CSV table of N, CA and C in Angstrom, one decimal:
chain,number,residue,atom,x,y,z
O,1,MET,N,-11.5,21.3,-21.2
O,1,MET,CA,-13.1,21.1,-21.7
O,1,MET,C,-13.0,19.9,-22.9
O,2,LEU,N,-13.7,19.4,-23.2
O,2,LEU,CA,-14.0,18.2,-24.0
O,2,LEU,C,-14.3,18.9,-25.3
O,3,ASP,N,-13.7,18.5,-26.3
O,3,ASP,CA,-14.1,19.1,-27.7
O,3,ASP,C,-15.2,17.9,-28.0
O,4,LEU,N,-16.7,17.9,-27.7
O,4,LEU,CA,-17.5,17.2,-28.3
O,4,LEU,C,-17.7,17.0,-29.7
O,5,PRO,N,-18.5,16.3,-30.1
O,5,PRO,CA,-19.1,16.6,-31.5
O,5,PRO,C,-20.2,17.1,-31.4
O,6,SER,N,-20.9,17.2,-32.3
O,6,SER,CA,-22.2,18.4,-32.3
O,6,SER,C,-23.3,16.7,-32.0
O,7,CYS,N,-24.2,17.2,-31.1
O,7,CYS,CA,-25.3,16.1,-30.8
O,7,CYS,C,-26.2,15.9,-31.7
O,8,THR,N,-26.5,14.6,-32.4
O,8,THR,CA,-27.2,14.5,-33.5
O,8,THR,C,-28.7,14.1,-32.9
O,9,SER,N,-28.7,13.9,-31.6
O,9,SER,CA,-29.9,13.8,-31.1
O,9,SER,C,-30.2,14.6,-29.6
O,10,PRO,N,-30.2,15.7,-29.7
O,10,PRO,CA,-30.2,16.7,-28.4
O,10,PRO,C,-31.4,16.5,-27.7
O,11,THR,N,-32.2,15.9,-28.0
O,11,THR,CA,-33.5,15.5,-27.2
O,11,THR,C,-33.4,14.0,-26.9
O,12,ALA,N,-32.5,13.3,-26.8
O,12,ALA,CA,-32.2,12.1,-26.6
O,12,ALA,C,-32.1,12.1,-25.1
O,13,THR,N,-32.5,11.2,-24.2
O,13,THR,CA,-32.4,11.3,-22.8
O,13,THR,C,-30.9,10.4,-22.5
O,14,THR,N,-30.6,9.8,-23.3
O,14,THR,CA,-29.3,8.9,-23.1
O,14,THR,C,-28.6,8.8,-24.1
O,15,CYS,N,-27.3,8.6,-24.2
O,15,CYS,CA,-26.2,8.3,-25.7
O,15,CYS,C,-26.0,6.9,-25.7
O,16,LEU,N,-26.9,6.1,-25.3
O,16,LEU,CA,-26.5,4.9,-25.3
O,16,LEU,C,-26.6,4.6,-27.0
O,17,HIS,N,-27.3,4.8,-27.9
O,17,HIS,CA,-27.2,4.6,-29.3
O,17,HIS,C,-26.5,5.9,-30.1
O,18,CYS,N,-25.7,6.6,-29.5
O,18,CYS,CA,-24.9,7.9,-30.2
O,18,CYS,C,-23.8,7.2,-31.0
O,19,GLU,N,-23.9,7.5,-32.1
O,19,GLU,CA,-22.6,7.0,-32.7
O,19,GLU,C,-21.2,7.4,-32.8
O,20,ASN,N,-21.6,8.4,-32.1
O,20,ASN,CA,-20.4,9.2,-31.7
O,20,ASN,C,-19.7,8.5,-30.4
O,21,ALA,N,-20.3,7.8,-29.5
O,21,ALA,CA,-20.3,7.2,-27.8
O,21,ALA,C,-19.3,5.9,-28.4
O,22,ILE,N,-20.1,5.1,-29.1
O,22,ILE,CA,-19.3,3.6,-29.4
O,22,ILE,C,-17.8,3.6,-29.8
O,23,PRO,N,-17.4,4.5,-30.6
O,23,PRO,CA,-15.9,4.4,-30.9
O,23,PRO,C,-15.2,4.7,-29.9
O,24,LYS,N,-15.5,5.9,-29.4
O,24,LYS,CA,-14.7,6.3,-28.0
O,24,LYS,C,-14.8,5.1,-26.7
O,25,ILE,N,-15.8,4.6,-26.6
O,25,ILE,CA,-15.8,3.6,-25.5
O,25,ILE,C,-15.4,2.5,-26.0
O,26,TYR,N,-15.4,2.2,-27.0
O,26,TYR,CA,-14.6,0.9,-27.4
O,26,TYR,C,-12.9,1.0,-27.5
O,27,ILE,N,-12.7,2.2,-27.8
O,27,ILE,CA,-11.1,2.2,-27.7
O,27,ILE,C,-10.8,2.3,-26.6
O,28,LEU,N,-11.5,3.0,-25.6
O,28,LEU,CA,-11.0,2.7,-24.3
O,28,LEU,C,-11.1,1.3,-23.6
O,29,ILE,N,-12.0,0.6,-23.8
O,29,ILE,CA,-12.0,-0.8,-23.3
O,29,ILE,C,-10.9,-1.5,-24.0
O,30,SER,N,-10.8,-1.3,-25.3
O,30,SER,CA,-9.7,-2.1,-26.1
O,30,SER,C,-8.1,-2.0,-25.8
O,31,ILE,N,-8.0,-0.6,-25.1
O,31,ILE,CA,-6.5,0.0,-24.3
O,31,ILE,C,-6.5,-1.0,-23.4
O,32,HIS,N,-7.2,-0.9,-22.5
O,32,HIS,CA,-7.8,-1.6,-21.3
O,32,HIS,C,-7.5,-2.9,-21.3
O,33,HIS,N,-7.8,-3.8,-21.9
O,33,HIS,CA,-7.4,-4.9,-22.5
O,33,HIS,C,-6.0,-5.2,-23.2
O,34,GLU,N,-5.7,-4.4,-23.8
O,34,GLU,CA,-4.5,-4.5,-24.5
O,34,GLU,C,-3.1,-4.1,-23.5
O,35,LEU,N,-3.4,-3.4,-22.8
O,35,LEU,CA,-2.3,-3.3,-21.6
O,35,LEU,C,-2.3,-4.1,-20.7
O,36,ASP,N,-3.3,-4.9,-20.3
O,36,ASP,CA,-3.4,-6.0,-19.6
O,36,ASP,C,-2.8,-7.1,-20.2
O,37,ARG,N,-2.9,-7.4,-21.4
O,37,ARG,CA,-2.4,-8.6,-21.9
O,37,ARG,C,-1.0,-8.4,-22.1
O,38,LEU,N,-0.9,-7.2,-22.6
O,38,LEU,CA,0.8,-6.8,-23.0
O,38,LEU,C,1.7,-7.0,-21.7
O,39,ILE,N,1.1,-6.4,-20.4
O,39,ILE,CA,1.6,-6.5,-19.3
O,39,ILE,C,2.1,-8.1,-18.6
O,40,VAL,N,1.1,-8.7,-19.0
O,40,VAL,CA,1.1,-10.3,-18.5
O,40,VAL,C,2.2,-10.9,-19.4
O,41,SER,N,2.1,-10.6,-20.4
O,41,SER,CA,3.3,-11.2,-21.4
O,41,SER,C,4.7,-10.7,-21.0
O,42,ILE,N,4.8,-9.6,-20.9
O,42,ILE,CA,6.1,-9.1,-20.3
O,42,ILE,C,6.4,-9.9,-19.1
O,43,LYS,N,5.7,-10.2,-18.4
O,43,LYS,CA,6.1,-10.7,-17.2
O,43,LYS,C,6.2,-12.0,-17.2
O,44,ASN,N,5.5,-12.8,-18.0
O,44,ASN,CA,5.5,-14.1,-18.0
O,44,ASN,C,6.5,-14.8,-18.9
O,45,THR,N,6.9,-13.9,-19.8
O,45,THR,CA,7.6,-14.7,-20.8
O,45,THR,C,9.1,-15.2,-20.7
O,46,LYS,N,9.5,-15.8,-21.4
O,46,LYS,CA,11.1,-16.4,-20.9
O,46,LYS,C,12.0,-16.0,-22.1
O,47,TYR,N,11.5,-15.3,-23.2
O,47,TYR,CA,12.2,-15.1,-24.7
O,47,TYR,C,12.1,-13.8,-24.6
O,48,PRO,N,13.4,-13.2,-24.7
O,48,PRO,CA,13.8,-11.7,-24.6
O,48,PRO,C,13.2,-11.0,-25.7
O,49,ALA,N,13.1,-12.0,-26.8
O,49,ALA,CA,12.6,-11.3,-28.3
O,49,ALA,C,11.1,-11.0,-28.2
O,50,VAL,N,10.4,-12.1,-27.1
O,50,VAL,CA,8.9,-11.5,-27.0
O,50,VAL,C,9.1,-10.2,-26.0
O,51,ARG,N,9.8,-10.1,-25.0
O,51,ARG,CA,9.7,-8.9,-24.5
O,51,ARG,C,10.0,-7.8,-25.3
O,52,VAL,N,10.7,-7.9,-26.0
O,52,VAL,CA,11.4,-6.8,-27.0
O,52,VAL,C,10.1,-6.2,-27.6
O,53,ARG,N,9.2,-7.0,-28.2
O,53,ARG,CA,8.4,-7.0,-29.3
O,53,ARG,C,7.2,-6.3,-28.5
O,54,ASP,N,6.9,-7.0,-27.3
O,54,ASP,CA,5.6,-6.3,-26.3
O,54,ASP,C,5.9,-5.2,-25.7
O,55,ARG,N,7.1,-5.0,-25.3
O,55,ARG,CA,7.5,-3.7,-24.8
O,55,ARG,C,7.2,-2.5,-25.9
O,56,LYS,N,7.4,-2.8,-26.8
O,56,LYS,CA,7.5,-1.5,-28.2
O,56,LYS,C,5.7,-1.6,-28.4
O,57,PHE,N,5.3,-2.5,-28.3
O,57,PHE,CA,3.5,-2.3,-28.5
O,57,PHE,C,3.0,-1.6,-27.4
O,58,LEU,N,3.5,-2.2,-26.0
O,58,LEU,CA,3.3,-1.4,-24.9
O,58,LEU,C,3.4,0.0,-24.6
O,59,PHE,N,4.7,0.4,-25.5
O,59,PHE,CA,4.6,2.0,-25.2
O,59,PHE,C,3.8,2.5,-26.3
O,60,GLN,N,3.4,1.8,-27.6
O,60,GLN,CA,2.4,2.2,-28.3
O,60,GLN,C,1.0,2.6,-27.7
O,61,ILE,N,0.7,1.5,-27.3
O,61,ILE,CA,-0.5,1.8,-26.4
O,61,ILE,C,-0.6,2.6,-25.6
O,62,LEU,N,0.4,2.6,-24.8
O,62,LEU,CA,0.4,3.9,-23.6
O,62,LEU,C,0.3,5.3,-24.0
O,63,ASP,N,0.8,5.4,-25.5
O,63,ASP,CA,0.8,6.6,-26.1
O,63,ASP,C,-0.6,7.1,-26.6
O,64,LEU,N,-1.2,6.0,-27.3
O,64,LEU,CA,-2.7,6.0,-27.6
O,64,LEU,C,-3.6,6.3,-26.2
O,65,LEU,N,-3.3,5.7,-25.0
O,65,LEU,CA,-3.7,6.0,-23.8
O,65,LEU,C,-3.5,7.8,-23.3
O,66,SER,N,-2.4,8.0,-23.5
O,66,SER,CA,-2.2,9.5,-23.4
O,66,SER,C,-2.9,10.3,-24.0
O,67,GLN,N,-2.9,10.2,-25.5
O,67,GLN,CA,-3.9,11.0,-26.5
O,67,GLN,C,-5.1,10.9,-25.7
O,68,ALA,N,-6.0,9.6,-25.6
O,68,ALA,CA,-7.0,9.5,-24.9
O,68,ALA,C,-7.3,10.5,-23.5
O,69,ILE,N,-6.3,10.4,-22.9
O,69,ILE,CA,-6.4,11.5,-21.6
O,69,ILE,C,-7.0,12.8,-22.2
O,70,GLN,N,-5.8,13.0,-23.3
O,70,GLN,CA,-6.0,14.8,-23.6
O,70,GLN,C,-7.1,15.0,-24.2
O,71,GLN,N,-7.7,13.9,-24.8
O,71,GLN,CA,-8.9,14.0,-25.7
O,71,GLN,C,-10.2,14.3,-25.0
O,72,PHE,N,-10.5,13.2,-24.0
O,72,PHE,CA,-11.4,13.1,-23.5
O,72,PHE,C,-11.4,13.3,-21.9
O,73,GLY,N,-10.2,13.9,-21.4
O,73,GLY,CA,-10.0,14.0,-19.9
O,73,GLY,C,-9.7,12.6,-18.9
O,74,LYS,N,-9.0,12.8,-17.8
O,74,LYS,CA,-8.3,11.9,-17.1
O,74,LYS,C,-10.0,11.4,-16.5
O,75,THR,N,-10.7,12.2,-16.1
O,75,THR,CA,-11.5,11.4,-15.1
O,75,THR,C,-12.5,10.5,-16.2
O,76,TYR,N,-12.9,10.8,-17.5
O,76,TYR,CA,-13.6,10.1,-18.1
O,76,TYR,C,-12.8,8.6,-18.3
O,77,VAL,N,-11.7,9.1,-19.0
O,77,VAL,CA,-10.6,7.6,-19.2
O,77,VAL,C,-10.7,6.9,-17.8
O,78,GLN,N,-10.5,7.6,-16.2
O,78,GLN,CA,-10.5,6.3,-15.5
O,78,GLN,C,-11.9,5.6,-15.2
O,79,THR,N,-13.0,6.0,-15.9
O,79,THR,CA,-14.2,5.1,-15.9
O,79,THR,C,-13.5,3.4,-16.5
O,80,PHE,N,-13.0,3.8,-17.4
O,80,PHE,CA,-12.5,2.6,-18.1
O,80,PHE,C,-11.3,1.8,-17.5
O,81,ILE,N,-10.5,2.8,-17.3
O,81,ILE,CA,-9.2,2.2,-17.0
O,81,ILE,C,-8.5,2.7,-15.4
O,82,ASP,N,-8.2,2.0,-14.6
O,82,ASP,CA,-8.1,2.2,-13.5
O,82,ASP,C,-6.3,2.7,-13.6
O,83,LEU,N,-6.2,4.0,-13.6
O,83,LEU,CA,-5.0,4.7,-13.8
O,83,LEU,C,-3.8,4.4,-12.5
O,84,ASN,N,-4.3,4.3,-11.5
O,84,ASN,CA,-3.5,4.2,-10.5
O,84,ASN,C,-2.9,2.8,-10.4
O,85,ASN,N,-3.9,1.8,-10.5
O,85,ASN,CA,-3.5,0.3,-10.9
O,85,ASN,C,-2.4,0.1,-12.1
O,86,LEU,N,-2.6,0.7,-13.2
O,86,LEU,CA,-2.1,0.8,-14.0
O,86,LEU,C,-0.7,1.2,-14.0
O,87,LYS,N,-0.4,2.2,-12.9
O,87,LYS,CA,1.0,2.8,-12.7
O,87,LYS,C,1.3,1.8,-12.1
O,88,GLU,N,1.1,1.1,-10.8
O,88,GLU,CA,1.4,-0.1,-10.3
O,88,GLU,C,2.1,-1.3,-10.8
O,89,LYS,N,1.4,-1.7,-11.9
O,89,LYS,CA,1.6,-2.7,-12.5
O,89,LYS,C,2.7,-2.3,-14.1
O,90,MET,N,2.9,-0.8,-14.0
O,90,MET,CA,4.3,-0.4,-14.9
O,90,MET,C,5.3,-0.2,-14.0
O,91,ILE,N,5.1,-0.1,-12.5
O,91,ILE,CA,6.3,-0.3,-11.9
O,91,ILE,C,6.7,-1.5,-11.3
O,92,ALA,N,5.8,-2.5,-11.5
O,92,ALA,CA,6.1,-3.9,-10.9
O,92,ALA,C,7.0,-4.5,-12.6
O,93,ILE,N,6.9,-4.1,-13.6
O,93,ILE,CA,7.7,-4.6,-14.8
O,93,ILE,C,8.7,-3.7,-15.3
O,94,GLN,N,8.9,-2.4,-14.5
O,94,GLN,CA,10.0,-1.8,-14.9
O,94,GLN,C,11.2,-2.2,-15.3
O,95,ASN,N,11.7,-3.0,-14.5
O,95,ASN,CA,13.0,-3.6,-14.7
O,95,ASN,C,13.2,-4.4,-15.7
O,96,LEU,N,11.8,-5.4,-16.3
O,96,LEU,CA,11.6,-6.1,-17.5
O,96,LEU,C,11.9,-5.1,-18.6
O,97,ILE,N,11.3,-4.0,-18.6
O,97,ILE,CA,11.0,-2.9,-19.8
O,97,ILE,C,12.2,-2.2,-20.1
O,98,SER,N,13.1,-2.2,-19.0
O,98,SER,CA,14.0,-1.2,-19.3
O,98,SER,C,15.3,-2.0,-19.6
O,99,GLU,N,15.4,-3.1,-19.9
O,99,GLU,CA,16.1,-4.2,-19.9
O,99,GLU,C,17.2,-4.0,-21.6
O,100,GLU,N,18.2,-4.2,-21.7
O,100,GLU,CA,18.6,-4.4,-23.1
O,100,GLU,C,18.9,-5.7,-23.6
O,101,VAL,N,18.5,-5.9,-24.7
O,101,VAL,CA,18.7,-7.4,-25.2
O,101,VAL,C,19.6,-7.3,-26.3
């Protein structure tokens, strides 16, 4: 069950202009873009220090994603982030993020 804020416009026919919707949507879109950016960086860098830095950021963003799933529900988060595709990408870089430097 979602813990939704009280609706400020209960007679509205859409949530498009709701002040409560924008931050939630923006954070999910930002998480999606940041995960993609970090995964590509980890895959393509030839510098171990960059990989270590990006691995740290990746795990922080994954923690935010986990919190978003707990807060908004997996189904809602899936509308912005393909979690199955993300899992495949994480498996693909598993050996790169588990390396010791």
